[in-house]
Amino acid sequence: MPGEVPYFIEGWIVDITPDKRIAYAKVSNGNVYHLYRDTPYLEFEKLEKDTPVLLEVTSRLIQVWSAKIIE
């Protein structure tokens, strides 16, 4: 999004929908972000509850530019 400066924040998976289409990642300030199968760089099929993730986000809530599992 023009004018938005992305930054990285660590979070963890708190839930995945039963149809495995959306995973929810929570960060330390309480925000919850939505992750999808087409989220860039994310190995979605490896996600489980409590999986640590690194999210590239902006101040626009729930939008994730990219994500990856923290090994």
CSV table of N, CA, C and O in Angstrom, one decimal:
chain,number,residue,atom,x,y,z
A,1,MET,N,0.9,-1.2,0.0
A,1,MET,CA,0.0,0.0,0.0
A,1,MET,C,0.9,1.2,0.0
A,1,MET,O,1.8,1.3,0.8
A,2,PRO,N,0.7,2.2,-0.9
A,2,PRO,CA,1.5,3.4,-1.0
A,2,PRO,C,1.5,4.1,0.4
A,2,PRO,O,0.5,4.3,1.0
A,3,GLY,N,2.7,4.5,0.8
A,3,GLY,CA,2.8,5.3,2.0
A,3,GLY,C,3.0,4.5,3.2
A,3,GLY,O,3.3,5.0,4.3
A,4,GLU,N,2.7,3.2,3.2
A,4,GLU,CA,2.9,2.3,4.3
A,4,GLU,C,4.3,1.8,4.3
A,4,GLU,O,4.8,1.3,3.3
A,5,VAL,N,4.9,1.8,5.5
A,5,VAL,CA,6.2,1.2,5.6
A,5,VAL,C,6.1,-0.1,6.4
A,5,VAL,O,5.7,-0.1,7.5
A,6,PRO,N,6.5,-1.2,5.7
A,6,PRO,CA,6.3,-2.5,6.4
A,6,PRO,C,7.4,-2.7,7.4
A,6,PRO,O,8.5,-2.1,7.4
A,7,TYR,N,7.1,-3.5,8.4
A,7,TYR,CA,8.1,-3.9,9.4
A,7,TYR,C,7.8,-5.4,9.8
A,7,TYR,O,6.8,-6.0,9.4
A,8,PHE,N,8.8,-6.0,10.5
A,8,PHE,CA,8.7,-7.4,10.9
A,8,PHE,C,8.3,-7.5,12.3
A,8,PHE,O,8.8,-6.8,13.2
A,9,ILE,N,7.5,-8.5,12.6
A,9,ILE,CA,7.1,-8.8,14.0
A,9,ILE,C,6.9,-10.3,14.2
A,9,ILE,O,6.5,-11.0,13.3
A,10,GLU,N,7.4,-10.8,15.3
A,10,GLU,CA,7.2,-12.2,15.6
A,10,GLU,C,5.9,-12.5,16.3
A,10,GLU,O,5.4,-11.7,17.0
A,11,GLY,N,5.3,-13.6,15.9
A,11,GLY,CA,4.1,-14.1,16.5
A,11,GLY,C,4.0,-15.6,16.5
A,11,GLY,O,5.0,-16.3,16.3
A,12,TRP,N,2.8,-16.1,16.8
A,12,TRP,CA,2.6,-17.6,16.9
A,12,TRP,C,1.2,-17.9,16.4
A,12,TRP,O,0.3,-17.1,16.5
A,13,ILE,N,1.1,-19.1,15.9
A,13,ILE,CA,-0.2,-19.5,15.4
A,13,ILE,C,-1.1,-19.8,16.6
A,13,ILE,O,-0.7,-20.6,17.4
A,14,VAL,N,-2.3,-19.2,16.6
A,14,VAL,CA,-3.3,-19.5,17.7
A,14,VAL,C,-4.4,-20.4,17.2
A,14,VAL,O,-5.1,-21.0,18.1
A,15,ASP,N,-4.7,-20.4,15.9
A,15,ASP,CA,-5.8,-21.2,15.4
A,15,ASP,C,-5.7,-21.4,13.9
A,15,ASP,O,-5.1,-20.5,13.2
A,16,ILE,N,-6.2,-22.4,13.4
A,16,ILE,CA,-6.4,-22.7,12.0
A,16,ILE,C,-7.8,-23.1,11.7
A,16,ILE,O,-8.3,-24.0,12.5
A,17,THR,N,-8.4,-22.6,10.7
A,17,THR,CA,-9.8,-23.0,10.4
A,17,THR,C,-9.9,-24.4,10.1
A,17,THR,O,-8.9,-25.0,9.5
A,18,PRO,N,-11.0,-25.1,10.4
A,18,PRO,CA,-11.2,-26.5,10.1
A,18,PRO,C,-10.9,-26.9,8.6
A,18,PRO,O,-10.4,-28.0,8.3
A,19,ASP,N,-11.2,-26.0,7.7
A,19,ASP,CA,-11.0,-26.3,6.3
A,19,ASP,C,-9.5,-25.9,5.8
A,19,ASP,O,-9.2,-26.1,4.7
A,20,LYS,N,-8.7,-25.5,6.8
A,20,LYS,CA,-7.3,-25.2,6.6
A,20,LYS,C,-7.1,-24.1,5.5
A,20,LYS,O,-6.1,-24.2,4.8
A,21,ARG,N,-8.0,-23.1,5.5
A,21,ARG,CA,-7.8,-22.0,4.5
A,21,ARG,C,-7.2,-20.8,5.1
A,21,ARG,O,-6.7,-19.9,4.4
A,22,ILE,N,-7.4,-20.6,6.5
A,22,ILE,CA,-6.9,-19.4,7.2
A,22,ILE,C,-6.3,-19.8,8.5
A,22,ILE,O,-6.8,-20.6,9.2
A,23,ALA,N,-5.1,-19.3,8.7
A,23,ALA,CA,-4.4,-19.5,10.0
A,23,ALA,C,-4.4,-18.1,10.7
A,23,ALA,O,-4.3,-17.1,10.0
A,24,TYR,N,-4.5,-18.1,12.0
A,24,TYR,CA,-4.5,-16.8,12.7
A,24,TYR,C,-3.2,-16.8,13.6
A,24,TYR,O,-2.9,-17.7,14.4
A,25,ALA,N,-2.5,-15.7,13.4
A,25,ALA,CA,-1.2,-15.5,14.1
A,25,ALA,C,-1.4,-14.3,15.1
A,25,ALA,O,-1.8,-13.2,14.6
A,26,LYS,N,-1.0,-14.5,16.3
A,26,LYS,CA,-1.1,-13.5,17.3
A,26,LYS,C,0.3,-13.0,17.6
A,26,LYS,O,1.2,-13.7,17.7
A,27,VAL,N,0.4,-11.7,17.9
A,27,VAL,CA,1.7,-11.0,18.2
A,27,VAL,C,1.6,-10.5,19.6
A,27,VAL,O,0.5,-10.5,20.2
A,28,SER,N,2.7,-10.0,20.2
A,28,SER,CA,2.8,-9.7,21.6
A,28,SER,C,1.9,-8.5,22.0
A,28,SER,O,1.5,-8.5,23.1
A,29,ASN,N,1.5,-7.6,21.1
A,29,ASN,CA,0.6,-6.5,21.5
A,29,ASN,C,-0.9,-6.9,21.4
A,29,ASN,O,-1.7,-6.1,21.6
A,30,GLY,N,-1.1,-8.2,21.1
A,30,GLY,CA,-2.5,-8.7,21.0
A,30,GLY,C,-3.2,-8.7,19.7
A,30,GLY,O,-4.2,-9.3,19.5
A,31,ASN,N,-2.5,-8.1,18.7
A,31,ASN,CA,-3.1,-8.1,17.3
A,31,ASN,C,-3.1,-9.5,16.8
A,31,ASN,O,-2.2,-10.3,17.0
A,32,VAL,N,-4.1,-9.8,16.0
A,32,VAL,CA,-4.2,-11.1,15.4
A,32,VAL,C,-4.2,-10.9,13.9
A,32,VAL,O,-5.0,-10.1,13.4
A,33,TYR,N,-3.4,-11.6,13.1
A,33,TYR,CA,-3.2,-11.4,11.7
A,33,TYR,C,-3.7,-12.7,11.0
A,33,TYR,O,-3.5,-13.8,11.5
A,34,HIS,N,-4.3,-12.5,9.8
A,34,HIS,CA,-4.8,-13.6,9.0
A,34,HIS,C,-3.7,-14.1,8.0
A,34,HIS,O,-3.2,-13.2,7.3
A,35,LEU,N,-3.4,-15.4,8.0
A,35,LEU,CA,-2.5,-15.9,7.0
A,35,LEU,C,-3.3,-16.9,6.1
A,35,LEU,O,-4.1,-17.6,6.6
A,36,TYR,N,-2.9,-16.8,4.8
A,36,TYR,CA,-3.6,-17.6,3.8
A,36,TYR,C,-2.6,-18.5,3.1
A,36,TYR,O,-1.4,-18.2,3.1
A,37,ARG,N,-3.1,-19.5,2.3
A,37,ARG,CA,-2.2,-20.3,1.6
A,37,ARG,C,-1.4,-19.6,0.6
A,37,ARG,O,-0.3,-20.0,0.3
A,38,ASP,N,-1.9,-18.4,0.1
A,38,ASP,CA,-1.1,-17.7,-0.9
A,38,ASP,C,-0.3,-16.5,-0.3
A,38,ASP,O,0.3,-15.7,-1.0
A,39,THR,N,-0.1,-16.5,1.1
A,39,THR,CA,0.7,-15.5,1.7
A,39,THR,C,2.1,-15.7,1.3
A,39,THR,O,2.7,-16.9,1.4
A,40,PRO,N,2.8,-14.7,0.7
A,40,PRO,CA,4.1,-14.9,0.1
A,40,PRO,C,5.1,-15.5,1.2
A,40,PRO,O,5.1,-15.1,2.3
A,41,TYR,N,5.9,-16.4,0.7
A,41,TYR,CA,7.0,-17.1,1.4
A,41,TYR,C,6.6,-18.0,2.5
A,41,TYR,O,7.4,-18.7,3.2
A,42,LEU,N,5.3,-18.2,2.8
A,42,LEU,CA,4.8,-19.0,3.9
A,42,LEU,C,4.6,-20.4,3.4
A,42,LEU,O,3.9,-20.7,2.4
A,43,GLU,N,5.2,-21.4,4.2
A,43,GLU,CA,4.9,-22.8,4.0
A,43,GLU,C,3.7,-23.2,4.8
A,43,GLU,O,3.7,-23.8,5.9
A,44,PHE,N,2.5,-22.8,4.3
A,44,PHE,CA,1.2,-22.9,5.0
A,44,PHE,C,1.0,-24.3,5.5
A,44,PHE,O,0.5,-24.5,6.6
A,45,GLU,N,1.3,-25.3,4.7
A,45,GLU,CA,0.9,-26.7,5.1
A,45,GLU,C,1.7,-27.2,6.3
A,45,GLU,O,1.3,-28.2,7.0
A,46,LYS,N,2.8,-26.5,6.7
A,46,LYS,CA,3.6,-26.8,7.9
A,46,LYS,C,3.0,-26.2,9.2
A,46,LYS,O,3.5,-26.5,10.3
A,47,LEU,N,2.1,-25.3,9.1
A,47,LEU,CA,1.6,-24.6,10.2
A,47,LEU,C,0.8,-25.5,11.2
A,47,LEU,O,0.0,-26.3,10.7
A,48,GLU,N,1.0,-25.3,12.4
A,48,GLU,CA,0.3,-25.9,13.5
A,48,GLU,C,0.1,-24.9,14.6
A,48,GLU,O,0.7,-23.9,14.6
A,49,LYS,N,-0.8,-25.2,15.5
A,49,LYS,CA,-1.0,-24.3,16.7
A,49,LYS,C,0.3,-24.2,17.4
A,49,LYS,O,1.1,-25.1,17.6
A,50,ASP,N,0.6,-22.9,17.8
A,50,ASP,CA,1.9,-22.6,18.5
A,50,ASP,C,3.1,-22.5,17.6
A,50,ASP,O,4.2,-22.3,18.2
A,51,THR,N,3.0,-22.7,16.3
A,51,THR,CA,4.1,-22.5,15.4
A,51,THR,C,4.6,-21.0,15.5
A,51,THR,O,3.7,-20.1,15.2
A,52,PRO,N,5.8,-20.7,15.7
A,52,PRO,CA,6.3,-19.4,15.7
A,52,PRO,C,6.5,-18.9,14.2
A,52,PRO,O,6.9,-19.6,13.4
A,53,VAL,N,6.1,-17.6,14.0
A,53,VAL,CA,6.1,-17.1,12.6
A,53,VAL,C,6.7,-15.7,12.7
A,53,VAL,O,6.5,-15.0,13.7
A,54,LEU,N,7.3,-15.3,11.6
A,54,LEU,CA,7.8,-13.9,11.4
A,54,LEU,C,6.9,-13.3,10.4
A,54,LEU,O,6.8,-13.8,9.2
A,55,LEU,N,6.2,-12.2,10.7
A,55,LEU,CA,5.3,-11.5,9.8
A,55,LEU,C,5.8,-10.2,9.3
A,55,LEU,O,6.4,-9.4,10.1
A,56,GLU,N,5.6,-9.9,8.1
A,56,GLU,CA,5.9,-8.6,7.5
A,56,GLU,C,4.5,-7.9,7.4
A,56,GLU,O,3.7,-8.3,6.6
A,57,VAL,N,4.4,-6.9,8.2
A,57,VAL,CA,3.1,-6.2,8.3
A,57,VAL,C,3.2,-4.7,8.2
A,57,VAL,O,4.4,-4.2,8.1
A,58,THR,N,2.1,-4.0,8.2
A,58,THR,CA,2.1,-2.5,8.2
A,58,THR,C,1.1,-2.1,9.3
A,58,THR,O,0.6,-3.0,10.0
A,59,SER,N,0.9,-0.9,9.5
A,59,SER,CA,-0.1,-0.4,10.5
A,59,SER,C,-1.5,-0.8,10.1
A,59,SER,O,-2.4,-0.6,10.9
A,60,ARG,N,-1.7,-1.3,8.9
A,60,ARG,CA,-3.1,-1.7,8.5
A,60,ARG,C,-3.4,-3.1,9.1
A,60,ARG,O,-2.7,-4.1,8.7
A,61,LEU,N,-4.3,-3.1,10.0
A,61,LEU,CA,-4.5,-4.4,10.8
A,61,LEU,C,-4.9,-5.5,9.8
A,61,LEU,O,-5.6,-5.3,8.9
A,62,ILE,N,-4.5,-6.7,10.2
A,62,ILE,CA,-4.7,-8.0,9.6
A,62,ILE,C,-4.0,-8.2,8.3
A,62,ILE,O,-3.8,-9.3,7.9
A,63,GLN,N,-3.5,-7.2,7.6
A,63,GLN,CA,-2.8,-7.4,6.3
A,63,GLN,C,-1.4,-7.8,6.6
A,63,GLN,O,-0.6,-7.2,7.3
A,64,VAL,N,-1.1,-9.0,6.0
A,64,VAL,CA,0.3,-9.5,6.1
A,64,VAL,C,0.9,-9.5,4.7
A,64,VAL,O,0.3,-10.1,3.7
A,65,TRP,N,2.0,-8.9,4.5
A,65,TRP,CA,2.7,-8.8,3.2
A,65,TRP,C,3.5,-10.1,2.9
A,65,TRP,O,3.5,-10.5,1.8
A,66,SER,N,4.1,-10.7,3.9
A,66,SER,CA,4.8,-11.9,3.8
A,66,SER,C,4.9,-12.5,5.2
A,66,SER,O,4.7,-11.9,6.2
A,67,ALA,N,5.2,-13.8,5.2
A,67,ALA,CA,5.4,-14.5,6.5
A,67,ALA,C,6.3,-15.7,6.3
A,67,ALA,O,6.3,-16.3,5.2
A,68,LYS,N,6.9,-16.1,7.3
A,68,LYS,CA,7.7,-17.4,7.3
A,68,LYS,C,7.7,-18.0,8.7
A,68,LYS,O,7.6,-17.3,9.7
A,69,ILE,N,7.9,-19.3,8.7
A,69,ILE,CA,8.0,-20.0,9.9
A,69,ILE,C,9.4,-19.8,10.5
A,69,ILE,O,10.4,-19.8,9.8
A,70,ILE,N,9.5,-19.5,11.8
A,70,ILE,CA,10.7,-19.4,12.5
A,70,ILE,C,11.2,-20.7,12.9
A,70,ILE,O,10.5,-21.4,13.6
A,71,GLU,N,12.4,-21.1,12.4
A,71,GLU,CA,12.9,-22.4,12.7
A,71,GLU,C,13.7,-22.4,14.0
A,71,GLU,O,14.3,-21.5,14.4
